[in-house]
Amino acid sequence: MPALETRTEKVTVYNDRAQVTRHGRVRLPAGQQELVIEDLPVVLLPDSVRAAIRATEPCRLLSTDVTRTFHAEAPETRVSELQAEVEALQDRDAEAVQRLEALTTRRTFLQTLATSAGSELARGLALGRISVEVGATLGEFLAVQLAALDADARAVTQERRRLSKELQATQSRLQALQRRKPTERNRVVVLVHLEAEAEVSLELSYQVTQASWQPLYDLRLSEKNGCAELEAAYQAQVTQQTGEAWQKVALTLSTARPGLSSIAPELKPWYLRGHRPVAAGAPMMRAWLAEPAAASAAAPAPPAMDEDLLEAAPMLIEAEVEVATVDDTGATLTFNVSGGTDIPDDGSPHKVTLGFHGFPARLDYFAAPKLVTQAYRRAKVTNSGPSTLLPGPAQIFYEGEYIGATSLKAIASGQEFELFLGIDDRITVERKLTAGSVDKKFMQDVRRLTYAYEIRVANLRETLETVTVEDQVPVSRHELVKIRRQEVQPAPTREDDLGKLTWELRLAPGRSATVRFGFTVEAPRDLQLEGLPPISGE
């Protein structure tokens, strides 16, 4: 029986694969019949193939088989299409070369004419045969013609550069297709039984590898009447190299992980073992923990570790945690792209727009002058949308100007996140060490180091601005090193147990503020300290 013609109508793309759904219709006589679907991708996963039958008469689906087939020639029409594109681009480049050669010939002729005309004009003017106006007109004509030829030559050269880039990209796609052993394909045979002649509709679905997608964002921040808003353009970058082009398909993008959901994780026995070190020359002995001493005497011993140390040491366990984004319907997000979508199987990224959403934003400044003595414009944005923002790269624009790129983490609905918009020189930040001393007579065998810092922030803008300043005092990791913080002015807005101090300063136009803090470090004289800035006397 000839192969059944089917068309790809729906595709759901996951992070590492895609679910493809095809439809076909045929009229079949009564009895047992085979529906054969040829030319399916090599990367098809056989265990994922599913078939569903609808018919105008009673019909029963008996079996579905997947087999590998081989062809004398590559069945993909895309290969021949790319070959034709390569030849067309090469022809266009050859035409451009001919035009450039013709322009060069004309320019050489005009230059020769200008040289000979120059000597004739000089002789004619000297003898009074040619007027000055005629000489000027001829010179202007030659200059205009040469300038036009140069402009045409530049245009042809730019065209050749564009053609070269397009030709290289097309040749790369063609080579990628040719390397994929295109003569291998899959065939699906669906066996059905009909009680009478009927019109049969087949829905065939299967999963393919070499397909994926990731979220992309264009984040555009704007200010109007003192209010800031962030417009996020949701995009998806879809890539597939499955061996079949998706044309005018109903495209769905999903965060589900079908490859991980079929098998639940299972804990394995947690064996712990160790041994006591033995003195040199003593008989070889091992004390195994939580495991029988069945190992051969010739087996290599584990690294020496005292049992008391083994029992007291914390156990470090590496764990891979899957964080699922959650919407109102479950543990996955799905995006149904409206209209028919074309995704060719060339392996290149293709962007699909998913939608737009506006988020409220608050603008301020951030500075960490210990690291960088500039202030960064910052936007604090709240995800006011109904669903989680998925992790992915983002391009940031501020008032139509491109700022740079960042990467978003997963941001739940209602969660706040930050975007940095670059340095603003109208907020100046200066940090300096105002006091540093070493007191070696503080106590016997103990030295005390004193540090004091001053941070000055000035607002040169014409509006009231909030500047968040972060700095820190050291934290001791040694029991003999004592750190005491001195008075901080003004008191920090926030501080944590790791020594980070945070001030939120509200500065009127043209005003400044100064932050002062310091600390002392006490340590034995013979203990070498690392991580402190040098001061005189050290």
Coordinates of C-alpha atoms in Angstrom, one line a residue:
M1 CA 0.0 0.0 0.0
P2 CA 1.4 3.5 -0.8
A3 CA 2.6 5.7 2.1
L4 CA 0.0 7.8 3.8
E5 CA 0.5 11.6 3.3
T6 CA 0.6 13.3 6.6
R7 CA 1.1 16.9 7.7
T8 CA 2.7 18.3 10.8
E9 CA 0.1 20.3 12.6
K10 CA 1.2 20.7 16.2
V11 CA 4.6 20.8 17.9
T12 CA 5.4 21.2 21.6
V13 CA 9.0 22.1 22.3
Y14 CA 10.6 21.3 25.7
N15 CA 14.1 22.1 26.9
D16 CA 15.7 19.1 25.2
R17 CA 13.2 17.6 22.8
A18 CA 9.9 18.2 21.0
Q19 CA 6.6 16.4 20.7
V20 CA 5.4 16.4 17.1
T21 CA 1.8 15.6 16.0
R22 CA 0.9 14.7 12.4
H23 CA -2.5 14.2 10.8
G24 CA -3.5 12.3 7.7
R25 CA -6.7 11.1 6.1
V26 CA -7.4 8.1 3.7
R27 CA -10.3 5.9 2.6
L28 CA -9.7 2.2 3.3
P29 CA -11.6 -0.9 2.4
A30 CA -12.9 -3.4 5.0
G31 CA -10.6 -5.8 6.7
Q32 CA -7.1 -5.6 8.1
Q33 CA -5.1 -2.6 6.6
E34 CA -1.7 -1.0 7.0
L35 CA -1.2 2.7 7.3
V36 CA 2.5 3.5 6.4
I37 CA 4.1 6.8 7.3
E38 CA 7.4 7.3 5.6
D39 CA 10.3 9.7 5.8
L40 CA 10.2 10.4 9.6
P41 CA 13.3 11.8 11.3
V42 CA 16.3 9.7 12.4
V43 CA 16.2 11.4 15.9
L44 CA 12.7 10.1 16.5
L45 CA 12.4 8.2 19.8
P46 CA 10.7 4.9 19.0
D47 CA 9.2 4.4 22.4
S48 CA 7.4 7.7 22.2
V49 CA 5.4 6.9 19.1
R50 CA 1.6 7.0 19.6
A51 CA -1.2 6.6 17.1
A52 CA -4.9 7.4 17.4
I53 CA -7.6 6.4 14.8
R54 CA -11.0 7.9 14.0
A55 CA -13.2 6.4 11.3
T56 CA -16.7 6.7 9.8
E57 CA -17.2 3.0 10.5
P58 CA -16.2 0.8 13.4
C59 CA -12.4 0.5 13.5
R60 CA -9.9 -1.1 15.8
L61 CA -6.1 -0.2 16.1
L62 CA -4.1 -3.4 16.2
S63 CA -0.4 -2.3 16.5
T64 CA 2.1 0.4 15.8
D65 CA 5.6 -0.5 14.6
V66 CA 8.7 1.7 14.0
T67 CA 11.5 0.6 11.6
R68 CA 14.6 2.2 10.2
T69 CA 14.8 2.7 6.5
F70 CA 17.6 3.7 4.1
H71 CA 17.4 5.7 0.9
A72 CA 19.8 6.0 -2.0
E73 CA 19.5 9.7 -1.9
A74 CA 18.7 12.2 0.8
P75 CA 15.0 12.6 1.0
E76 CA 15.1 16.1 2.5
T77 CA 14.2 18.7 0.0
R78 CA 15.9 21.2 2.2
V79 CA 19.3 20.0 1.0
S80 CA 18.5 20.7 -2.6
E81 CA 17.0 24.1 -1.6
L82 CA 20.1 25.1 0.2
Q83 CA 22.3 24.0 -2.7
A84 CA 20.2 26.2 -5.0
E85 CA 20.5 29.1 -2.5
V86 CA 24.3 28.7 -2.5
E87 CA 24.5 28.7 -6.3
A88 CA 22.2 31.8 -6.5
L89 CA 24.4 33.7 -4.0
Q90 CA 27.5 32.7 -5.9
D91 CA 25.9 34.0 -9.2
R92 CA 25.0 37.3 -7.5
D93 CA 28.6 37.7 -6.3
A94 CA 30.0 36.9 -9.8
E95 CA 27.7 39.7 -11.2
A96 CA 28.9 42.1 -8.5
V97 CA 32.5 41.3 -9.5
Q98 CA 31.7 42.1 -13.1
R99 CA 30.1 45.4 -12.2
L100 CA 33.1 46.3 -10.1
E101 CA 35.4 45.5 -13.0
A102 CA 33.3 47.7 -15.3
L103 CA 33.4 50.6 -12.8
T104 CA 37.2 50.2 -12.5
T105 CA 37.5 50.3 -16.3
R106 CA 35.4 53.5 -16.6
R107 CA 37.3 55.1 -13.8
T108 CA 40.7 54.4 -15.5
F109 CA 39.3 55.8 -18.7
L110 CA 38.2 59.0 -17.0
Q111 CA 41.5 59.4 -15.2
T112 CA 43.3 59.0 -18.5
L113 CA 40.9 61.6 -20.1
A114 CA 41.5 64.0 -17.2
T115 CA 45.3 63.7 -17.6
S116 CA 45.3 64.3 -21.3
A117 CA 42.6 67.0 -21.1
G118 CA 44.6 68.8 -18.5
S119 CA 47.6 69.3 -20.8
E120 CA 45.3 70.3 -23.7
L121 CA 43.5 72.7 -21.5
A122 CA 46.7 74.3 -20.4
R123 CA 47.9 74.7 -24.0
G124 CA 44.5 76.0 -25.2
L125 CA 44.3 78.6 -22.4
A126 CA 47.8 79.7 -23.1
L127 CA 47.0 80.2 -26.8
G128 CA 43.6 81.7 -26.1
R129 CA 41.7 79.0 -27.9
I130 CA 39.8 77.8 -24.8
S131 CA 38.1 80.1 -22.2
V132 CA 38.5 79.6 -18.5
E133 CA 34.8 78.8 -18.1
V134 CA 35.1 75.9 -20.5
G135 CA 38.0 74.5 -18.6
A136 CA 36.2 74.8 -15.3
T137 CA 33.1 73.1 -16.7
L138 CA 35.1 70.2 -18.0
G139 CA 37.0 69.8 -14.7
E140 CA 33.7 69.9 -12.7
F141 CA 32.2 67.3 -15.1
L142 CA 35.2 64.9 -14.6
A143 CA 35.1 65.4 -10.8
V144 CA 31.4 64.6 -10.6
Q145 CA 31.8 61.5 -12.8
L146 CA 34.7 60.2 -10.8
A147 CA 32.9 60.8 -7.5
A148 CA 29.8 58.9 -8.8
L149 CA 32.0 56.0 -9.9
D150 CA 33.7 55.8 -6.5
A151 CA 30.3 55.8 -4.7
D152 CA 29.0 53.0 -7.0
A153 CA 32.2 51.0 -6.3
R154 CA 31.8 51.4 -2.6
A155 CA 28.1 50.2 -2.8
V156 CA 29.2 47.1 -4.8
T157 CA 31.9 46.3 -2.3
Q158 CA 29.4 46.5 0.6
E159 CA 27.1 44.3 -1.3
R160 CA 29.8 41.7 -1.8
R161 CA 30.5 41.7 2.0
R162 CA 26.8 41.1 2.7
L163 CA 26.7 38.3 0.1
S164 CA 29.9 36.7 1.6
K165 CA 28.3 36.6 5.0
E166 CA 25.1 35.2 3.7
L167 CA 26.9 32.6 1.5
Q168 CA 29.0 31.4 4.5
A169 CA 25.9 31.0 6.7
T170 CA 24.1 29.1 4.0
Q171 CA 27.0 26.8 3.3
S172 CA 27.3 26.1 7.0
R173 CA 23.7 25.1 7.2
L174 CA 24.1 22.9 4.1
Q175 CA 27.2 21.2 5.5
A176 CA 25.4 20.6 8.8
L177 CA 22.5 18.8 7.0
Q178 CA 24.9 16.8 4.8
R179 CA 26.8 15.5 7.9
R180 CA 23.7 14.1 9.5
K181 CA 23.5 10.9 7.4
P182 CA 20.3 12.0 5.7
T183 CA 19.8 8.7 3.9
E184 CA 18.6 7.1 7.2
R185 CA 15.0 7.7 8.1
N186 CA 12.2 6.1 10.2
R187 CA 9.0 4.5 9.1
V188 CA 5.9 3.9 11.2
V189 CA 3.4 1.2 10.2
V190 CA 0.0 1.4 11.9
L191 CA -2.1 -1.8 11.6
V192 CA -5.9 -1.3 11.8
H193 CA -9.0 -3.5 11.2
L194 CA -12.2 -2.0 9.7
E195 CA -15.6 -3.7 9.6
A196 CA -16.6 -1.9 6.5
E197 CA -15.1 0.6 4.0
A198 CA -14.6 3.9 5.8
E199 CA -12.9 7.3 5.8
V200 CA -10.0 7.0 8.3
S201 CA -8.3 9.9 10.1
L202 CA -4.9 9.1 11.7
E203 CA -3.2 11.2 14.4
L204 CA 0.4 10.2 14.9
S205 CA 2.6 11.8 17.6
Y206 CA 6.2 11.2 18.6
Q207 CA 9.1 12.8 20.3
V208 CA 12.3 13.9 18.7
T209 CA 15.6 15.1 20.1
Q210 CA 17.8 18.0 18.8
A211 CA 15.1 20.5 19.6
S212 CA 15.0 23.0 22.4
W213 CA 13.9 26.5 23.5
Q214 CA 14.9 29.1 26.0
P215 CA 13.2 32.4 27.2
L216 CA 14.5 35.7 26.0
Y217 CA 13.6 39.2 27.2
D218 CA 13.8 42.8 25.9
L219 CA 13.4 45.0 29.0
R220 CA 12.6 48.6 28.2
L221 CA 12.5 51.1 31.1
S222 CA 10.9 54.5 30.8
E223 CA 10.0 57.4 33.1
K224 CA 7.0 59.7 32.7
N225 CA 5.7 62.2 35.2
G226 CA 8.0 60.9 37.9
C227 CA 6.8 57.3 37.5
A228 CA 8.9 54.5 36.1
E229 CA 7.6 51.5 34.3
L230 CA 9.4 48.4 32.8
E231 CA 7.9 46.9 29.6
A232 CA 9.0 43.3 29.2
A233 CA 8.8 41.7 25.8
Y234 CA 8.6 38.0 26.2
Q235 CA 10.4 36.1 23.5
A236 CA 11.5 32.5 23.0
Q237 CA 14.5 31.3 21.1
V238 CA 13.6 28.0 19.4
T239 CA 16.3 25.8 17.8
Q240 CA 15.7 22.5 16.0
Q241 CA 17.8 20.2 13.8
T242 CA 15.5 17.3 13.7
G243 CA 15.5 16.6 10.0
E244 CA 12.0 17.9 9.2
A245 CA 10.9 21.5 8.9
W246 CA 7.9 22.7 10.9
Q247 CA 5.8 24.8 8.6
K248 CA 2.6 26.7 9.8
V249 CA 2.4 24.6 12.9
A250 CA 0.5 25.3 16.1
L251 CA 3.6 25.8 18.3
T252 CA 3.6 25.3 22.1
L253 CA 6.5 25.9 24.4
S254 CA 6.6 24.1 27.7
T255 CA 8.8 24.0 30.8
A256 CA 7.9 20.3 31.5
R257 CA 10.7 17.8 31.5
P258 CA 9.3 14.6 30.0
G259 CA 12.6 12.9 30.1
L260 CA 12.8 13.2 33.9
S261 CA 9.2 12.6 34.9
S262 CA 8.9 8.9 34.0
I263 CA 11.2 7.5 36.7
A264 CA 11.0 8.6 40.3
P265 CA 14.3 9.1 42.2
E266 CA 15.3 6.1 44.3
L267 CA 17.7 6.3 47.3
K268 CA 20.6 3.9 47.3
P269 CA 22.2 2.5 50.5
W270 CA 24.4 5.0 52.2
Y271 CA 27.6 3.2 53.1
L272 CA 30.1 4.8 55.4
R273 CA 33.5 3.4 56.0
G274 CA 36.9 4.3 57.4
H275 CA 39.9 2.9 59.3
R276 CA 42.3 3.7 62.1
P277 CA 45.9 4.4 61.0
V278 CA 48.4 1.8 62.4
A279 CA 51.9 2.3 63.5
A280 CA 54.7 1.5 61.1
G281 CA 55.6 -2.2 61.1
A282 CA 52.3 -3.3 62.8
P283 CA 50.1 -5.9 61.3
M284 CA 47.8 -4.6 58.6
M285 CA 44.3 -4.1 60.2
R286 CA 41.2 -2.3 59.1
A287 CA 38.1 -1.3 61.0
W288 CA 35.2 -0.9 58.7
L289 CA 32.1 1.1 59.6
A290 CA 28.6 0.0 58.4
E291 CA 30.1 -2.5 56.0
P292 CA 31.3 -6.1 56.5
A293 CA 35.0 -6.7 56.4
A294 CA 34.7 -8.9 53.3
A295 CA 37.3 -7.1 51.3
S296 CA 40.4 -9.0 50.2
A297 CA 43.6 -8.3 52.0
A298 CA 45.1 -7.4 48.7
A299 CA 42.5 -4.7 48.1
P300 CA 43.7 -1.1 48.4
A301 CA 43.0 0.6 51.7
P302 CA 40.9 3.8 51.8
P303 CA 42.6 7.0 52.7
A304 CA 43.7 7.1 56.4
M305 CA 41.2 8.9 58.6
D306 CA 40.8 8.7 62.4
E307 CA 37.4 7.4 63.5
D308 CA 36.8 10.2 65.9
L309 CA 37.5 12.7 63.2
L310 CA 35.2 10.8 60.9
E311 CA 32.4 10.9 63.4
A312 CA 32.8 14.5 64.2
A313 CA 33.3 15.9 60.7
P314 CA 30.3 17.2 58.8
M315 CA 29.2 15.1 55.9
L316 CA 29.2 17.0 52.6
I317 CA 26.5 15.8 50.2
E318 CA 26.3 17.2 46.7
A319 CA 22.7 17.4 45.5
E320 CA 21.1 18.5 42.2
V321 CA 17.9 20.3 42.9
E322 CA 15.3 20.8 40.2
V323 CA 13.4 24.1 40.7
A324 CA 10.1 24.0 38.9
T325 CA 8.3 27.2 38.0
V326 CA 4.6 27.0 39.0
D327 CA 1.5 28.6 37.5
D328 CA -2.1 28.4 38.5
T329 CA -2.5 25.0 36.8
G330 CA 0.5 23.0 38.0
A331 CA 4.2 22.7 38.1
T332 CA 4.9 23.8 34.5
L333 CA 4.4 26.8 32.3
T334 CA 3.2 26.5 28.7
F335 CA 3.0 29.1 26.0
N336 CA 0.7 28.6 23.1
V337 CA 1.9 30.7 20.2
S338 CA -0.9 32.1 18.2
G339 CA -1.1 31.6 14.4
G340 CA 1.0 29.2 12.3
T341 CA 4.7 29.2 13.0
D342 CA 7.6 28.3 10.7
I343 CA 10.8 26.8 12.3
P344 CA 13.2 25.4 9.7
D345 CA 15.5 22.5 10.7
D346 CA 18.7 24.4 10.1
G347 CA 19.9 24.4 13.7
S348 CA 19.9 28.2 13.9
P349 CA 18.0 30.1 16.6
H350 CA 14.6 31.5 15.6
K351 CA 12.8 34.1 17.8
V352 CA 9.1 33.8 18.6
T353 CA 7.3 36.6 20.4
L354 CA 5.2 35.4 23.3
G355 CA 3.7 38.7 24.5
F356 CA 4.3 42.0 26.4
H357 CA 3.7 43.0 30.0
G358 CA 4.3 46.2 32.0
F359 CA 5.8 46.2 35.5
P360 CA 5.9 49.0 38.0
A361 CA 9.5 50.1 38.9
R362 CA 11.2 52.3 41.5
L363 CA 14.5 54.0 40.5
D364 CA 17.4 54.8 42.9
Y365 CA 21.2 54.5 43.0
F366 CA 23.5 51.9 44.4
A367 CA 27.2 52.2 45.3
A368 CA 29.8 49.8 46.8
P369 CA 32.7 52.2 46.9
K370 CA 35.1 49.6 48.4
L371 CA 35.0 48.0 45.0
V372 CA 34.0 50.8 42.5
T373 CA 33.9 54.5 43.3
Q374 CA 30.9 55.2 41.0
A375 CA 27.1 55.0 41.6
Y376 CA 24.9 52.7 39.5
R377 CA 21.4 53.6 38.4
R378 CA 19.2 50.9 39.6
A379 CA 15.6 49.8 39.0
K380 CA 13.7 47.8 41.5
V381 CA 10.9 46.0 39.6
T382 CA 8.0 43.9 40.9
N383 CA 6.8 41.0 38.9
S384 CA 3.1 42.0 38.9
G385 CA 2.2 39.4 36.2
P386 CA 0.2 36.2 37.0
S387 CA 3.1 33.8 36.3
T388 CA 6.8 33.3 37.0
L389 CA 9.4 34.9 34.8
L390 CA 11.6 32.1 33.6
P391 CA 15.4 32.3 33.8
G392 CA 17.0 33.5 30.6
P393 CA 19.1 36.3 29.0
A394 CA 17.7 39.8 28.7
Q395 CA 18.6 42.9 26.8
I396 CA 18.1 46.2 28.8
F397 CA 17.0 49.5 27.2
Y398 CA 16.5 52.8 29.0
E399 CA 14.5 55.5 27.3
G400 CA 15.2 53.9 23.9
E401 CA 19.0 53.6 24.6
Y402 CA 20.6 50.2 24.8
I403 CA 22.2 49.7 28.2
G404 CA 23.6 46.2 28.0
A405 CA 22.8 42.5 28.7
T406 CA 22.0 40.6 31.9
S407 CA 20.6 37.3 32.9
L408 CA 17.3 36.9 34.8
K409 CA 16.8 34.2 37.4
A410 CA 13.4 32.6 38.0
I411 CA 11.2 35.4 39.4
A412 CA 7.9 34.4 40.9
S413 CA 4.7 36.4 40.6
G414 CA 4.9 39.2 43.2
Q415 CA 8.7 38.9 43.7
E416 CA 10.9 42.0 43.4
F417 CA 14.1 42.0 41.3
E418 CA 16.8 44.5 40.4
L419 CA 18.2 45.8 37.1
F420 CA 21.3 48.0 36.8
L421 CA 21.3 50.7 34.2
G422 CA 24.9 51.8 34.2
I423 CA 27.0 54.4 35.9
D424 CA 25.7 58.0 36.4
D425 CA 28.5 60.5 37.0
R426 CA 26.0 63.0 38.4
I427 CA 26.1 61.0 41.7
T428 CA 29.7 61.1 43.0
V429 CA 31.1 58.7 45.5
E430 CA 34.4 59.0 47.3
R431 CA 35.9 56.6 49.9
K432 CA 39.1 57.1 51.8
L433 CA 41.0 55.7 54.8
T434 CA 41.0 58.6 57.3
A435 CA 42.9 56.8 60.1
G436 CA 45.1 53.8 60.3
S437 CA 47.4 52.9 63.2
V438 CA 49.1 50.0 64.9
D439 CA 49.3 49.8 68.7
K440 CA 51.9 47.1 69.6
K441 CA 52.0 48.1 73.3
F442 CA 48.3 47.5 73.9
M443 CA 48.9 44.2 75.7
Q444 CA 51.9 41.9 76.0
D445 CA 52.2 39.8 72.8
V446 CA 49.1 41.4 71.4
R447 CA 48.8 44.1 68.8
R448 CA 45.8 46.3 67.9
L449 CA 45.2 47.7 64.4
T450 CA 42.7 50.6 64.0
Y451 CA 41.0 51.5 60.7
A452 CA 38.6 54.4 60.1
Y453 CA 36.9 55.2 56.8
E454 CA 34.9 58.0 55.4
I455 CA 32.5 57.8 52.4
R456 CA 31.2 61.0 50.8
V457 CA 28.2 60.9 48.4
A458 CA 27.1 64.0 46.5
N459 CA 23.9 64.5 44.3
L460 CA 24.6 66.7 41.3
R461 CA 21.3 66.0 39.7
E462 CA 18.3 68.4 39.8
T463 CA 16.0 66.0 41.5
L464 CA 15.8 64.3 44.9
E465 CA 17.6 61.0 44.8
T466 CA 18.0 57.9 47.0
V467 CA 21.4 56.4 47.1
T468 CA 22.0 53.0 48.8
V469 CA 25.6 52.6 50.0
E470 CA 27.1 49.3 51.0
D471 CA 30.4 48.7 52.8
Q472 CA 31.7 46.2 55.3
V473 CA 33.9 45.4 58.4
P474 CA 35.9 42.2 58.5
V475 CA 34.7 39.0 60.2
S476 CA 37.1 36.9 62.2
R477 CA 37.5 33.2 61.4
H478 CA 40.1 32.7 64.1
E479 CA 39.4 32.4 67.8
L480 CA 42.4 34.5 68.7
V481 CA 41.5 37.4 66.4
K482 CA 39.0 39.9 67.9
I483 CA 37.3 42.5 65.8
R484 CA 35.4 45.4 67.5
R485 CA 33.4 47.9 65.5
Q486 CA 33.8 51.5 66.3
E487 CA 31.0 54.1 66.2
V488 CA 29.2 54.4 62.9
Q489 CA 27.7 57.7 61.8
P490 CA 25.0 57.7 60.7
A491 CA 23.7 54.4 62.0
P492 CA 23.3 51.9 59.2
T493 CA 19.8 51.2 57.8
R494 CA 20.6 47.5 57.7
E495 CA 23.5 45.2 58.8
D496 CA 24.0 41.5 58.8
D497 CA 26.1 38.9 60.7
L498 CA 28.8 38.9 58.0
G499 CA 29.8 42.5 58.5
K500 CA 27.9 44.1 55.7
L501 CA 26.6 47.7 56.5
T502 CA 23.9 49.3 54.4
W503 CA 22.9 53.0 54.4
E504 CA 20.0 54.5 52.4
L505 CA 20.7 58.2 51.9
R506 CA 18.1 60.6 50.5
L507 CA 19.9 63.6 48.9
A508 CA 18.3 66.8 47.8
P509 CA 19.6 68.4 44.6
G510 CA 23.2 69.7 45.1
R511 CA 23.5 68.2 48.6
S512 CA 25.9 65.6 49.9
A513 CA 26.2 63.2 52.9
T514 CA 29.1 61.7 54.7
V515 CA 29.3 58.2 56.2
R516 CA 32.0 57.3 58.8
F517 CA 32.8 54.0 60.3
G518 CA 35.8 52.1 61.7
F519 CA 36.9 49.0 63.5
T520 CA 39.8 47.6 65.5
V521 CA 41.5 44.2 65.1
E522 CA 43.3 42.6 68.0
A523 CA 45.5 39.6 67.4
P524 CA 48.7 37.9 68.7
R525 CA 51.9 39.6 67.5
D526 CA 53.2 36.3 66.0
L527 CA 49.9 35.7 64.0
Q528 CA 50.0 36.8 60.4
L529 CA 46.8 38.4 59.3
E530 CA 45.6 38.2 55.7
G531 CA 43.0 40.4 54.0
L532 CA 43.7 43.7 55.8
P533 CA 44.9 46.8 53.9
P534 CA 48.4 47.9 54.9
I535 CA 48.9 50.8 57.2
S536 CA 52.1 52.6 58.4
G537 CA 53.8 50.8 61.2
E538 CA 53.0 47.3 60.0

